[in-house]
Structures are given as structure tokens and as C-alpha cells.
Amino acid sequence: MEEADLHAFVDGLLDPQQRRQVEEHLLTHPEDAALVENWRRQNAALRAVYEPIARETPAPSLRSAAAQVTSQPQGPAIETGATHWGRPGVLPRMRRREDVLAQQRRQAIFASVLAVLAVAAVAALATFIFAGRHESSPSQSVMSVPQGYVSRAGLTYATYISDVHAVEIDASRHDELMSWLKSRVGFAKLPDLSAHGLRLLGGRVAPGVAAPAGFLVYERADGGRVGLYFERATASVSQQNAKVGIGIAAIEWRAADFAFVLIGPLSVDEMQSVAESAAARVNLPAPGQ
Amino acid sequence: MTKSADILDGLSEATPAFRRYARALGAGAGLVVADGVVQAALQGLGARMRAREICPTDREAARVEAYAAITALAARKFIATPGPGPRQPPIVHGLSRLHVDDRAVLLLICLEGFGYETVARIVGASRESVFVRLQRARLAMADWADMTNIPAEMSPTRNSAHLRVVK
């Protein structure tokens, strides 16, 4: 019996007759049976870990990725001096029907979004006018922001992390970034997380739960990004069982009267290790103090 | 429905399986990176189909092309990613120690259920090479399938009771 037959047996690639032959062989060759059993356990272990991913619902943009027309260049630059709308010979002469339908769908979606925004704007204006005439109690205002720091950090992360302008001031303008964060947020330290493979891209000021918040963005060599959110901690903000998204972990801690949330697509262990470093560095006295 | 629309629908329906494969191929690279690979591979495939560089005849052929695109892209994207964290299952640690070519062959056969001929087309190698890679991968993984815990030296001690983890 060849080893190839044993592999094919485990992989279900044998016809019924070959399969019976291998089964009979395994009955009399325990060492081969053990080998086959080990391979089966490998397969089972792989499926146990990764099969749940196939049951998740992918993002719509991922499902339609093959149908998306990207703006990436499809070939070498054209150097004829003429103006070409696309690469000659590549685009079909006529737009396909599904492209037209897709464009119509996009236009319909765009029109719907505009209509919703218009209605929202009118509603907001009406609320503003109404609120101006009938003052609401302070407790009603507080009730409208039922968020904790982790939720707010999750929102900030989702909003900015994959944006082209994820940061407003990049790390090369270190002093400017420090000064800005100090004046707007009241805290300015830029923890060095390079030991964890995280390079500081820069930072921005973002809306916090009760005050302006700082948001620093770090990037790994593979392009994965981690955010460090911080905001002056107030006693009125309660900790909640926040959810920050599938595949995203967040770690929250308090130091120097500030709430910090580290958030990103790392494993919990990696995040914990990075958070420990960040927590240690924000507790260090600033240079010159 | 036109043939190309049907093929695009087929790719859309197979996206969960592409994500599973890319995630496993990344072996600890993280969901965002793996999804990025799938997205880039499918966009590239769609562009090549529109440019008539490749013309898959049916859904299955397009699916094979998609796996080939993911495999080719992963070989470049996952080369510098950090390994899995200590709390990842042992089998993921085993995967991460395989060469990406061996890993691809193992996963295409064991996880995605392809035959050797199809895998040879996907990875762009001969059937013999595929079999050698499968043998090598299974041999290297032999010790990891039975493990229930990560070795102690891979589990750093923690002293961070003040950190609140939110998943």
C-alpha cells in the first residue's frame, strides 16, 4: 500500500473499491492506521477552528468585490499624448446591461440617502426650534448620550481607522500634535509601541462622551491599524457591556484622571500586551517634568 | 441572467469560504488582513474578467480562479505578519510554522475539499509537487493536532488586573 493511497483515503479521493482495500489494509497495519487517524484529527482540528468563519456574513463590499470597478491602473501608462478614457482595447465597446443596472441602483440609493438626509435635517431644525421654545430639563439631555468610553472609542475607530485621512496631524509633526492634544484634550503623550511592531501614524481630536477626546493611530507592517482613544474621565459615565465589532478587541483602563481605550484587530493577548506597554508609558512623567 | 452575472453571483456566494481559506492561510494574521486579501483578490479577478484576460466558463472555474488569486496574493501579504497569539488553538500555531506553499496545499485539500488536480491548478504546481507539499505539511503538523495546550514558553505571564478586556 502506497502512502499516496493513505492520503487519498483520508481526503476522500478514492473510489469505493480502492477505499475498501485501504480499510482492509488498515485493519492489519496498526502503524498506518495510527497515521491515518492523526491526519483525520488534523483535518477535524482545522475545520473546528475555521469552519465558523464560513458561517459569518461577510460585509456587502466583500461579497460584491469581484463586481466592483476599481480605480487601480490596469496596465502601463499611455505615452501617446492622446487623451484616453481607459486602456485601449480593454474596455468593451458597449457597457454591459448589468453595469447599467448597477449604476441605476447606485443612483437610486444615492437619491434615497439624500431624501433621508433632507428629512433628518428638517426634523433636526424643527427639534432645535421646538427646544428653543420649550426648554428641556438637563436630565433629558444626559439621557440622549448613553455611551461609555469603549463604545465611543469603537465608534471613533470605525469612523476614522480606514479613512484616507485617519489622522489630522501625522507623527512627523510631533510637537504640533502634542501641543494640539494638550490644549484640546488636556493630555498629550504619544506612547512608543514600536516594540510591538506598531508605528505611530499620528493623531486627531474626536468627539468624546462628555468632552473632546484624543485618538492616536498606530499601524503594523501588514497594514493592520490600532487606535488609542483617551478622554478625561468623568464620574457620570458608567461602564457598559460595550460591543466593538467582530474581530476587534478593546481594552480599557484609567490613569491620570483619563479613560484610555486601546482598540484594534489584534488577538486579546496581543492587545493586552500592547495595552500594558501603553499604560506603562502614559504613566511615565513627560520629558522635562 | 447572463453568464457573467451568474459567475459573479457564484463568487459572491462563495465569499464566506474565501474568507475561511484566507483566514486559515494567514494563520494568525488577523481578520482584517485576511479580508483585505480576499477583497483585493476578488477585485483583481473581476478586473481581469472584465478585461477578458481570463474567461471562466462557469461558477466552479471562477471559484478556482478566485482561490488561485487569494493564494498568490497571500504569499506576498502574509509573509511578514506576526504569528498567532498564545491563546490561539495549537493547530493554528502548527499552521503558522508551515511554509506558506505547504500551508496552502494542506488547507485547499483538508479545509476546502479540493482534489489534487484542482489544487495543482490553483497553486500553479505539478500534481507531484502538490503531493510532496501535502506530505510535508502533514508530517510537520503531526505533533500539533493532538495538543490541547500551548507550550508554557509561549504563554507569557500577565500582570494586568487593571485592564478591562472588551471583545
PDB file of C-alpha atoms in Angstrom, chain A:
ATOM      1  CA  MET A   1       0.000   0.000   0.000  1.00  0.00           C
ATOM      2  CA  GLU A   2       1.461   3.339  -1.091  1.00  0.00           C
ATOM      3  CA  GLU A   3       1.446   6.339   1.229  1.00  0.00           C
ATOM      4  CA  ALA A   4      -0.324   8.224  -1.541  1.00  0.00           C
ATOM      5  CA  ASP A   5      -3.267   5.846  -1.158  1.00  0.00           C
ATOM      6  CA  LEU A   6      -3.458   6.606   2.553  1.00  0.00           C
ATOM      7  CA  HIS A   7      -3.515  10.366   1.888  1.00  0.00           C
ATOM      8  CA  ALA A   8      -6.167   9.932  -0.788  1.00  0.00           C
ATOM      9  CA  PHE A   9      -8.168   7.761   1.611  1.00  0.00           C
ATOM     10  CA  VAL A  10      -8.179  10.481   4.268  1.00  0.00           C
ATOM     11  CA  ASP A  11      -9.004  13.128   1.670  1.00  0.00           C
ATOM     12  CA  GLY A  12     -11.949  11.135   0.301  1.00  0.00           C
ATOM     13  CA  LEU A  13     -10.443  10.854  -3.170  1.00  0.00           C
ATOM     14  CA  LEU A  14     -10.700   7.077  -3.651  1.00  0.00           C
ATOM     15  CA  ASP A  15     -13.426   5.150  -5.392  1.00  0.00           C
ATOM     16  CA  PRO A  16     -15.422   2.641  -3.299  1.00  0.00           C
ATOM     17  CA  GLN A  17     -13.308  -0.359  -4.300  1.00  0.00           C
ATOM     18  CA  GLN A  18      -9.979   1.347  -3.510  1.00  0.00           C
ATOM     19  CA  ARG A  19     -11.477   2.579  -0.286  1.00  0.00           C
ATOM     20  CA  ARG A  20     -12.369  -0.949   0.818  1.00  0.00           C
ATOM     21  CA  GLN A  21      -8.842  -2.107   0.007  1.00  0.00           C
ATOM     22  CA  VAL A  22      -7.336   0.618   2.183  1.00  0.00           C
ATOM     23  CA  GLU A  23      -9.758  -0.140   5.019  1.00  0.00           C
ATOM     24  CA  GLU A  24      -8.731  -3.806   4.930  1.00  0.00           C
ATOM     25  CA  HIS A  25      -5.061  -2.789   4.889  1.00  0.00           C
ATOM     26  CA  LEU A  26      -5.523  -0.557   7.929  1.00  0.00           C
ATOM     27  CA  LEU A  27      -7.081  -3.430   9.894  1.00  0.00           C
ATOM     28  CA  THR A  28      -3.836  -5.355   9.649  1.00  0.00           C
ATOM     29  CA  HIS A  29      -1.358  -2.434   9.806  1.00  0.00           C
ATOM     30  CA  PRO A  30      -1.854  -0.510  13.049  1.00  0.00           C
ATOM     31  CA  GLU A  31       1.047   1.888  12.351  1.00  0.00           C
ATOM     32  CA  ASP A  32      -0.627   3.044   9.126  1.00  0.00           C
ATOM     33  CA  ALA A  33      -3.966   3.202  10.931  1.00  0.00           C
ATOM     34  CA  ALA A  34      -2.399   5.499  13.529  1.00  0.00           C
ATOM     35  CA  LEU A  35      -1.002   7.684  10.775  1.00  0.00           C
ATOM     36  CA  VAL A  36      -4.382   7.949   9.099  1.00  0.00           C
ATOM     37  CA  GLU A  37      -6.052   8.694  12.417  1.00  0.00           C
ATOM     38  CA  ASN A  38      -3.589  11.528  13.070  1.00  0.00           C
ATOM     39  CA  TRP A  39      -4.294  13.092   9.692  1.00  0.00           C
ATOM     40  CA  ARG A  40      -8.017  12.857  10.344  1.00  0.00           C
ATOM     41  CA  ARG A  41      -7.550  14.626  13.662  1.00  0.00           C
ATOM     42  CA  GLN A  42      -5.607  17.367  11.863  1.00  0.00           C
ATOM     43  CA  ASN A  43      -8.484  17.829   9.425  1.00  0.00           C
ATOM     44  CA  ALA A  44     -11.033  17.863  12.231  1.00  0.00           C
ATOM     45  CA  ALA A  45      -8.996  20.385  14.233  1.00  0.00           C
ATOM     46  CA  LEU A  46      -8.658  22.688  11.214  1.00  0.00           C
ATOM     47  CA  ARG A  47     -12.379  22.542  10.497  1.00  0.00           C
ATOM     48  CA  ALA A  48     -13.256  23.146  14.136  1.00  0.00           C
ATOM     49  CA  VAL A  49     -11.187  26.347  14.146  1.00  0.00           C
ATOM     50  CA  TYR A  50     -12.021  27.770  10.740  1.00  0.00           C
ATOM     51  CA  GLU A  51     -15.465  26.436   9.825  1.00  0.00           C
ATOM     52  CA  PRO A  52     -17.271  29.049  11.985  1.00  0.00           C
ATOM     53  CA  ILE A  53     -15.742  31.787   9.813  1.00  0.00           C
ATOM     54  CA  ALA A  54     -17.604  30.421   6.789  1.00  0.00           C
ATOM     55  CA  ARG A  55     -20.863  30.827   8.690  1.00  0.00           C
ATOM     56  CA  GLU A  56     -20.298  34.550   9.290  1.00  0.00           C
ATOM     57  CA  THR A  57     -21.971  37.014   6.968  1.00  0.00           C
ATOM     58  CA  PRO A  58     -19.306  38.899   5.011  1.00  0.00           C
ATOM     59  CA  ALA A  59     -19.548  42.631   4.501  1.00  0.00           C
ATOM     60  CA  PRO A  60     -21.562  43.581   1.389  1.00  0.00           C
ATOM     61  CA  SER A  61     -18.494  45.269  -0.107  1.00  0.00           C
ATOM     62  CA  LEU A  62     -16.607  41.987   0.187  1.00  0.00           C
ATOM     63  CA  ARG A  63     -19.418  39.960  -1.374  1.00  0.00           C
ATOM     64  CA  SER A  64     -19.536  42.262  -4.366  1.00  0.00           C
ATOM     65  CA  ALA A  65     -15.763  42.762  -4.628  1.00  0.00           C
ATOM     66  CA  ALA A  66     -15.456  40.933  -7.952  1.00  0.00           C
ATOM     67  CA  ALA A  67     -18.124  43.169  -9.489  1.00  0.00           C
ATOM     68  CA  GLN A  68     -16.535  46.378  -8.251  1.00  0.00           C
ATOM     69  CA  VAL A  69     -14.716  48.529 -10.734  1.00  0.00           C
ATOM     70  CA  THR A  70     -11.586  49.792  -9.002  1.00  0.00           C
ATOM     71  CA  SER A  71      -9.574  52.829  -9.912  1.00  0.00           C
ATOM     72  CA  GLN A  72      -6.323  50.868  -9.902  1.00  0.00           C
ATOM     73  CA  PRO A  73      -4.310  51.148 -13.083  1.00  0.00           C
ATOM     74  CA  GLN A  74      -4.812  48.136 -15.313  1.00  0.00           C
ATOM     75  CA  GLY A  75      -1.693  48.442 -17.413  1.00  0.00           C
ATOM     76  CA  PRO A  76       1.297  50.548 -18.311  1.00  0.00           C
ATOM     77  CA  ALA A  77       0.897  54.288 -18.697  1.00  0.00           C
ATOM     78  CA  ILE A  78      -0.145  55.529 -22.105  1.00  0.00           C
ATOM     79  CA  GLU A  79       2.525  57.765 -23.588  1.00  0.00           C
ATOM     80  CA  THR A  80       0.997  58.730 -26.906  1.00  0.00           C
ATOM     81  CA  GLY A  81      -0.003  62.182 -25.734  1.00  0.00           C
ATOM     82  CA  ALA A  82      -3.614  61.498 -26.657  1.00  0.00           C
ATOM     83  CA  THR A  83      -6.384  61.563 -24.107  1.00  0.00           C
ATOM     84  CA  HIS A  84      -7.689  58.042 -23.460  1.00  0.00           C
ATOM     85  CA  TRP A  85     -10.670  57.289 -21.320  1.00  0.00           C
ATOM     86  CA  GLY A  86      -9.387  53.941 -20.105  1.00  0.00           C
ATOM     87  CA  ARG A  87      -6.951  51.488 -21.552  1.00  0.00           C
ATOM     88  CA  PRO A  88      -7.460  50.945 -25.287  1.00  0.00           C
ATOM     89  CA  GLY A  89      -8.693  47.529 -26.230  1.00  0.00           C
ATOM     90  CA  VAL A  90      -9.547  46.559 -22.697  1.00  0.00           C
ATOM     91  CA  LEU A  91     -12.978  48.036 -22.109  1.00  0.00           C
ATOM     92  CA  PRO A  92     -15.847  46.503 -24.043  1.00  0.00           C
ATOM     93  CA  ARG A  93     -17.316  48.675 -26.767  1.00  0.00           C
ATOM     94  CA  MET A  94     -20.682  48.870 -25.093  1.00  0.00           C
ATOM     95  CA  ARG A  95     -21.472  48.967 -21.440  1.00  0.00           C
ATOM     96  CA  ARG A  96     -22.948  45.750 -20.303  1.00  0.00           C
ATOM     97  CA  ARG A  97     -26.512  45.634 -19.121  1.00  0.00           C
ATOM     98  CA  GLU A  98     -25.516  44.750 -15.553  1.00  0.00           C
ATOM     99  CA  ASP A  99     -23.244  47.797 -15.406  1.00  0.00           C
ATOM    100  CA  VAL A 100     -26.151  49.990 -16.402  1.00  0.00           C
ATOM    101  CA  LEU A 101     -28.391  48.329 -13.828  1.00  0.00           C
ATOM    102  CA  ALA A 102     -25.701  48.736 -11.176  1.00  0.00           C
ATOM    103  CA  GLN A 103     -25.425  52.424 -11.967  1.00  0.00           C
ATOM    104  CA  GLN A 104     -29.186  52.800 -11.764  1.00  0.00           C
ATOM    105  CA  ARG A 105     -29.142  51.068  -8.385  1.00  0.00           C
ATOM    106  CA  ARG A 106     -26.387  53.396  -7.166  1.00  0.00           C
ATOM    107  CA  GLN A 107     -28.351  56.411  -8.319  1.00  0.00           C
ATOM    108  CA  ALA A 108     -31.463  55.118  -6.555  1.00  0.00           C
ATOM    109  CA  ILE A 109     -29.504  54.537  -3.351  1.00  0.00           C
ATOM    110  CA  PHE A 110     -27.934  57.981  -3.612  1.00  0.00           C
ATOM    111  CA  ALA A 111     -31.356  59.572  -4.095  1.00  0.00           C
ATOM    112  CA  SER A 112     -32.727  57.647  -1.107  1.00  0.00           C
ATOM    113  CA  VAL A 113     -29.838  58.749   1.091  1.00  0.00           C
ATOM    114  CA  LEU A 114     -30.344  62.363   0.029  1.00  0.00           C
ATOM    115  CA  ALA A 115     -34.059  62.118   0.848  1.00  0.00           C
ATOM    116  CA  VAL A 116     -33.324  60.638   4.284  1.00  0.00           C
ATOM    117  CA  LEU A 117     -30.756  63.345   4.986  1.00  0.00           C
ATOM    118  CA  ALA A 118     -33.199  66.043   3.940  1.00  0.00           C
ATOM    119  CA  VAL A 119     -35.901  64.645   6.231  1.00  0.00           C
ATOM    120  CA  ALA A 120     -33.365  64.352   9.067  1.00  0.00           C
ATOM    121  CA  ALA A 121     -32.266  67.960   8.539  1.00  0.00           C
ATOM    122  CA  VAL A 122     -35.867  69.195   8.654  1.00  0.00           C
ATOM    123  CA  ALA A 123     -36.521  67.124  11.777  1.00  0.00           C
ATOM    124  CA  ALA A 124     -33.355  68.442  13.426  1.00  0.00           C
ATOM    125  CA  LEU A 125     -34.322  72.017  12.586  1.00  0.00           C
ATOM    126  CA  ALA A 126     -37.816  71.501  13.977  1.00  0.00           C
ATOM    127  CA  THR A 127     -36.390  69.956  17.141  1.00  0.00           C
ATOM    128  CA  PHE A 128     -33.970  72.847  17.509  1.00  0.00           C
ATOM    129  CA  ILE A 129     -36.754  75.416  17.155  1.00  0.00           C
ATOM    130  CA  PHE A 130     -39.028  73.458  19.488  1.00  0.00           C
ATOM    131  CA  ALA A 131     -36.258  73.041  22.071  1.00  0.00           C
ATOM    132  CA  GLY A 132     -35.582  76.767  21.922  1.00  0.00           C
ATOM    133  CA  ARG A 133     -39.219  77.495  22.850  1.00  0.00           C
ATOM    134  CA  HIS A 134     -39.624  74.781  25.455  1.00  0.00           C
ATOM    135  CA  GLU A 135     -36.504  74.264  27.484  1.00  0.00           C
ATOM    136  CA  SER A 136     -35.916  70.630  28.264  1.00  0.00           C
ATOM    137  CA  SER A 137     -34.655  69.507  31.621  1.00  0.00           C
ATOM    138  CA  PRO A 138     -30.935  68.701  31.977  1.00  0.00           C
ATOM    139  CA  SER A 139     -31.707  65.056  32.691  1.00  0.00           C
ATOM    140  CA  GLN A 140     -33.292  64.656  29.242  1.00  0.00           C
ATOM    141  CA  SER A 141     -30.117  65.936  27.615  1.00  0.00           C
ATOM    142  CA  VAL A 142     -27.994  63.469  29.543  1.00  0.00           C
ATOM    143  CA  MET A 143     -30.282  60.585  28.582  1.00  0.00           C
ATOM    144  CA  SER A 144     -29.555  61.158  24.909  1.00  0.00           C
ATOM    145  CA  VAL A 145     -25.901  60.059  25.183  1.00  0.00           C
ATOM    146  CA  PRO A 146     -25.983  56.599  26.765  1.00  0.00           C
ATOM    147  CA  GLN A 147     -22.441  55.732  25.775  1.00  0.00           C
ATOM    148  CA  GLY A 148     -19.379  54.597  27.615  1.00  0.00           C
ATOM    149  CA  TYR A 149     -15.790  55.191  26.621  1.00  0.00           C
ATOM    150  CA  VAL A 150     -15.413  51.812  24.904  1.00  0.00           C
ATOM    151  CA  SER A 151     -18.484  52.393  22.742  1.00  0.00           C
ATOM    152  CA  ARG A 152     -17.255  55.856  21.861  1.00  0.00           C
ATOM    153  CA  ALA A 153     -13.796  54.506  21.092  1.00  0.00           C
ATOM    154  CA  GLY A 154     -15.382  51.827  18.906  1.00  0.00           C
ATOM    155  CA  LEU A 155     -17.319  54.477  17.021  1.00  0.00           C
ATOM    156  CA  THR A 156     -14.218  56.613  16.601  1.00  0.00           C
ATOM    157  CA  TYR A 157     -12.236  53.605  15.411  1.00  0.00           C
ATOM    158  CA  ALA A 158     -14.907  52.580  12.902  1.00  0.00           C
ATOM    159  CA  THR A 159     -15.192  56.149  11.631  1.00  0.00           C
ATOM    160  CA  TYR A 160     -11.566  57.032  11.150  1.00  0.00           C
ATOM    161  CA  ILE A 161      -9.335  53.968  11.110  1.00  0.00           C
ATOM    162  CA  SER A 162      -9.647  53.059   7.444  1.00  0.00           C
ATOM    163  CA  ASP A 163     -10.153  56.637   6.292  1.00  0.00           C
ATOM    164  CA  VAL A 164      -7.622  58.120   3.903  1.00  0.00           C
ATOM    165  CA  HIS A 165      -7.259  60.887   6.469  1.00  0.00           C
ATOM    166  CA  ALA A 166      -7.214  58.679   9.552  1.00  0.00           C
ATOM    167  CA  VAL A 167      -5.085  61.272  11.358  1.00  0.00           C
ATOM    168  CA  GLU A 168      -5.191  65.028  11.183  1.00  0.00           C
ATOM    169  CA  ILE A 169      -1.610  65.577  12.281  1.00  0.00           C
ATOM    170  CA  ASP A 170       0.917  62.911  11.442  1.00  0.00           C
ATOM    171  CA  ALA A 171       3.649  61.703  13.730  1.00  0.00           C
ATOM    172  CA  SER A 172       6.357  63.661  11.929  1.00  0.00           C
ATOM    173  CA  ARG A 173       4.814  66.862  13.361  1.00  0.00           C
ATOM    174  CA  HIS A 174       5.333  65.565  16.876  1.00  0.00           C
ATOM    175  CA  ASP A 175       5.459  68.890  18.742  1.00  0.00           C
ATOM    176  CA  GLU A 176       2.432  70.276  16.946  1.00  0.00           C
ATOM    177  CA  LEU A 177       0.433  67.126  17.683  1.00  0.00           C
ATOM    178  CA  MET A 178       1.428  67.196  21.358  1.00  0.00           C
ATOM    179  CA  SER A 179       0.537  70.851  21.721  1.00  0.00           C
ATOM    180  CA  TRP A 180      -2.819  70.392  19.988  1.00  0.00           C
ATOM    181  CA  LEU A 181      -3.828  67.397  22.085  1.00  0.00           C
ATOM    182  CA  LYS A 182      -2.724  69.157  25.253  1.00  0.00           C
ATOM    183  CA  SER A 183      -4.830  72.214  24.503  1.00  0.00           C
ATOM    184  CA  ARG A 184      -7.963  70.386  23.271  1.00  0.00           C
ATOM    185  CA  VAL A 185      -7.990  67.174  25.280  1.00  0.00           C
ATOM    186  CA  GLY A 186      -5.840  68.123  28.253  1.00  0.00           C
ATOM    187  CA  PHE A 187      -3.469  65.197  27.872  1.00  0.00           C
ATOM    188  CA  ALA A 188      -0.604  64.708  25.477  1.00  0.00           C
ATOM    189  CA  LYS A 189       1.607  61.679  25.433  1.00  0.00           C
ATOM    190  CA  LEU A 190       2.396  59.590  22.407  1.00  0.00           C
ATOM    191  CA  PRO A 191       3.268  56.108  23.704  1.00  0.00           C
ATOM    192  CA  ASP A 192       6.005  54.401  21.717  1.00  0.00           C
ATOM    193  CA  LEU A 193       4.644  50.940  20.800  1.00  0.00           C
ATOM    194  CA  SER A 194       7.279  50.099  18.218  1.00  0.00           C
ATOM    195  CA  ALA A 195       8.388  47.135  20.352  1.00  0.00           C
ATOM    196  CA  HIS A 196       5.071  45.546  19.368  1.00  0.00           C
ATOM    197  CA  GLY A 197       5.537  46.330  15.699  1.00  0.00           C
ATOM    198  CA  LEU A 198       3.174  49.318  15.911  1.00  0.00           C
ATOM    199  CA  ARG A 199       4.317  52.530  14.251  1.00  0.00           C
ATOM    200  CA  LEU A 200       2.611  55.769  15.258  1.00  0.00           C
ATOM    201  CA  LEU A 201       0.916  57.358  12.239  1.00  0.00           C
ATOM    202  CA  GLY A 202      -0.373  60.401  14.095  1.00  0.00           C
ATOM    203  CA  GLY A 203      -3.441  61.572  15.921  1.00  0.00           C
ATOM    204  CA  ARG A 204      -6.605  63.584  15.866  1.00  0.00           C
ATOM    205  CA  VAL A 205      -9.187  65.132  18.140  1.00  0.00           C
ATOM    206  CA  ALA A 206     -12.516  63.317  18.072  1.00  0.00           C
ATOM    207  CA  PRO A 207     -15.878  63.800  19.788  1.00  0.00           C
ATOM    208  CA  GLY A 208     -15.812  62.116  23.180  1.00  0.00           C
ATOM    209  CA  VAL A 209     -18.572  61.033  25.529  1.00  0.00           C
ATOM    210  CA  ALA A 210     -18.517  64.231  27.562  1.00  0.00           C
ATOM    211  CA  ALA A 211     -15.502  66.134  26.251  1.00  0.00           C
ATOM    212  CA  PRO A 212     -13.127  66.212  23.278  1.00  0.00           C
ATOM    213  CA  ALA A 213     -11.121  63.017  23.032  1.00  0.00           C
ATOM    214  CA  GLY A 214      -7.715  62.221  21.583  1.00  0.00           C
ATOM    215  CA  PHE A 215      -7.294  59.376  19.108  1.00  0.00           C
ATOM    216  CA  LEU A 216      -3.840  58.098  18.175  1.00  0.00           C
ATOM    217  CA  VAL A 217      -3.469  55.700  15.247  1.00  0.00           C
ATOM    218  CA  TYR A 218      -0.756  53.043  15.049  1.00  0.00           C
ATOM    219  CA  GLU A 219      -0.031  50.783  12.096  1.00  0.00           C
ATOM    220  CA  ARG A 220       1.570  47.357  11.804  1.00  0.00           C
ATOM    221  CA  ALA A 221       3.809  46.270   8.951  1.00  0.00           C
ATOM    222  CA  ASP A 222       0.903  44.321   7.445  1.00  0.00           C
ATOM    223  CA  GLY A 223      -1.303  47.411   7.379  1.00  0.00           C
ATOM    224  CA  GLY A 224      -3.446  46.488  10.405  1.00  0.00           C
ATOM    225  CA  ARG A 225      -4.262  49.548  12.484  1.00  0.00           C
ATOM    226  CA  VAL A 226      -4.721  50.001  16.206  1.00  0.00           C
ATOM    227  CA  GLY A 227      -6.219  53.071  17.871  1.00  0.00           C
ATOM    228  CA  LEU A 228      -5.558  54.553  21.293  1.00  0.00           C
ATOM    229  CA  TYR A 229      -8.523  56.631  22.477  1.00  0.00           C
ATOM    230  CA  PHE A 230      -8.323  58.838  25.542  1.00  0.00           C
ATOM    231  CA  GLU A 231     -10.704  61.258  27.183  1.00  0.00           C
ATOM    232  CA  ARG A 232     -10.880  62.980  30.535  1.00  0.00           C
ATOM    233  CA  ALA A 233     -12.771  60.553  32.768  1.00  0.00           C
ATOM    234  CA  THR A 234     -15.912  61.823  34.435  1.00  0.00           C
ATOM    235  CA  ALA A 235     -17.762  60.066  37.228  1.00  0.00           C
ATOM    236  CA  SER A 236     -21.108  60.264  35.406  1.00  0.00           C
ATOM    237  CA  VAL A 237     -20.059  57.936  32.599  1.00  0.00           C
ATOM    238  CA  SER A 238     -20.798  54.344  33.528  1.00  0.00           C
ATOM    239  CA  GLN A 239     -19.018  51.280  32.219  1.00  0.00           C
ATOM    240  CA  GLN A 240     -21.232  49.232  29.969  1.00  0.00           C
ATOM    241  CA  ASN A 241     -21.012  45.886  28.253  1.00  0.00           C
ATOM    242  CA  ALA A 242     -19.991  47.505  25.009  1.00  0.00           C
ATOM    243  CA  LYS A 243     -19.530  45.641  21.743  1.00  0.00           C
ATOM    244  CA  VAL A 244     -16.798  46.851  19.438  1.00  0.00           C
ATOM    245  CA  GLY A 245     -17.284  44.684  16.358  1.00  0.00           C
ATOM    246  CA  ILE A 246     -16.349  41.242  15.096  1.00  0.00           C
ATOM    247  CA  GLY A 247     -12.627  40.615  15.102  1.00  0.00           C
ATOM    248  CA  ILE A 248     -11.956  43.807  17.035  1.00  0.00           C
ATOM    249  CA  ALA A 249     -10.801  43.802  20.630  1.00  0.00           C
ATOM    250  CA  ALA A 250     -10.697  46.715  23.033  1.00  0.00           C
ATOM    251  CA  ILE A 251      -9.004  47.175  26.371  1.00  0.00           C
ATOM    252  CA  GLU A 252      -9.958  49.981  28.716  1.00  0.00           C
ATOM    253  CA  TRP A 253      -8.102  51.402  31.686  1.00  0.00           C
ATOM    254  CA  ARG A 254      -7.950  54.587  33.747  1.00  0.00           C
ATOM    255  CA  ALA A 255      -4.867  56.617  34.571  1.00  0.00           C
ATOM    256  CA  ALA A 256      -4.110  60.227  35.433  1.00  0.00           C
ATOM    257  CA  ASP A 257      -7.842  61.121  35.522  1.00  0.00           C
ATOM    258  CA  PHE A 258      -8.220  59.921  31.957  1.00  0.00           C
ATOM    259  CA  ALA A 259     -10.007  56.946  30.423  1.00  0.00           C
ATOM    260  CA  PHE A 260      -7.910  55.087  27.845  1.00  0.00           C
ATOM    261  CA  VAL A 261      -9.188  52.541  25.330  1.00  0.00           C
ATOM    262  CA  LEU A 262      -6.867  50.572  23.103  1.00  0.00           C
ATOM    263  CA  ILE A 263      -8.795  49.132  20.173  1.00  0.00           C
ATOM    264  CA  GLY A 264      -7.800  47.124  17.139  1.00  0.00           C
ATOM    265  CA  PRO A 265      -7.874  43.877  15.189  1.00  0.00           C
ATOM    266  CA  LEU A 266      -5.273  42.064  17.302  1.00  0.00           C
ATOM    267  CA  SER A 267      -5.876  38.999  19.414  1.00  0.00           C
ATOM    268  CA  VAL A 268      -6.823  39.629  23.022  1.00  0.00           C
ATOM    269  CA  ASP A 269      -3.371  38.527  24.163  1.00  0.00           C
ATOM    270  CA  GLU A 270      -1.592  40.832  21.778  1.00  0.00           C
ATOM    271  CA  MET A 271      -3.892  43.667  22.744  1.00  0.00           C
ATOM    272  CA  GLN A 272      -3.280  43.026  26.398  1.00  0.00           C
ATOM    273  CA  SER A 273       0.456  43.081  25.887  1.00  0.00           C
ATOM    274  CA  VAL A 274       0.257  46.323  23.903  1.00  0.00           C
ATOM    275  CA  ALA A 275      -2.120  47.860  26.460  1.00  0.00           C
ATOM    276  CA  GLU A 276       0.302  47.064  29.254  1.00  0.00           C
ATOM    277  CA  SER A 277       3.058  48.891  27.398  1.00  0.00           C
ATOM    278  CA  ALA A 278       0.807  51.826  26.607  1.00  0.00           C
ATOM    279  CA  ALA A 279      -0.450  52.014  30.184  1.00  0.00           C
ATOM    280  CA  ALA A 280       3.106  51.989  31.474  1.00  0.00           C
ATOM    281  CA  ARG A 281       4.170  54.736  29.088  1.00  0.00           C
ATOM    282  CA  VAL A 282       1.281  57.094  29.784  1.00  0.00           C
ATOM    283  CA  ASN A 283       2.121  56.839  33.462  1.00  0.00           C
ATOM    284  CA  LEU A 284       5.713  57.913  32.863  1.00  0.00           C
ATOM    285  CA  PRO A 285       6.441  61.561  33.597  1.00  0.00           C
ATOM    286  CA  ALA A 286       6.688  63.696  30.486  1.00  0.00           C
ATOM    287  CA  PRO A 287      10.221  64.766  29.482  1.00  0.00           C
ATOM    288  CA  GLY A 288      11.317  67.741  31.480  1.00  0.00           C
ATOM    289  CA  GLN A 289       8.954  67.070  34.377  1.00  0.00           C
TER     290      GLN A 289
END
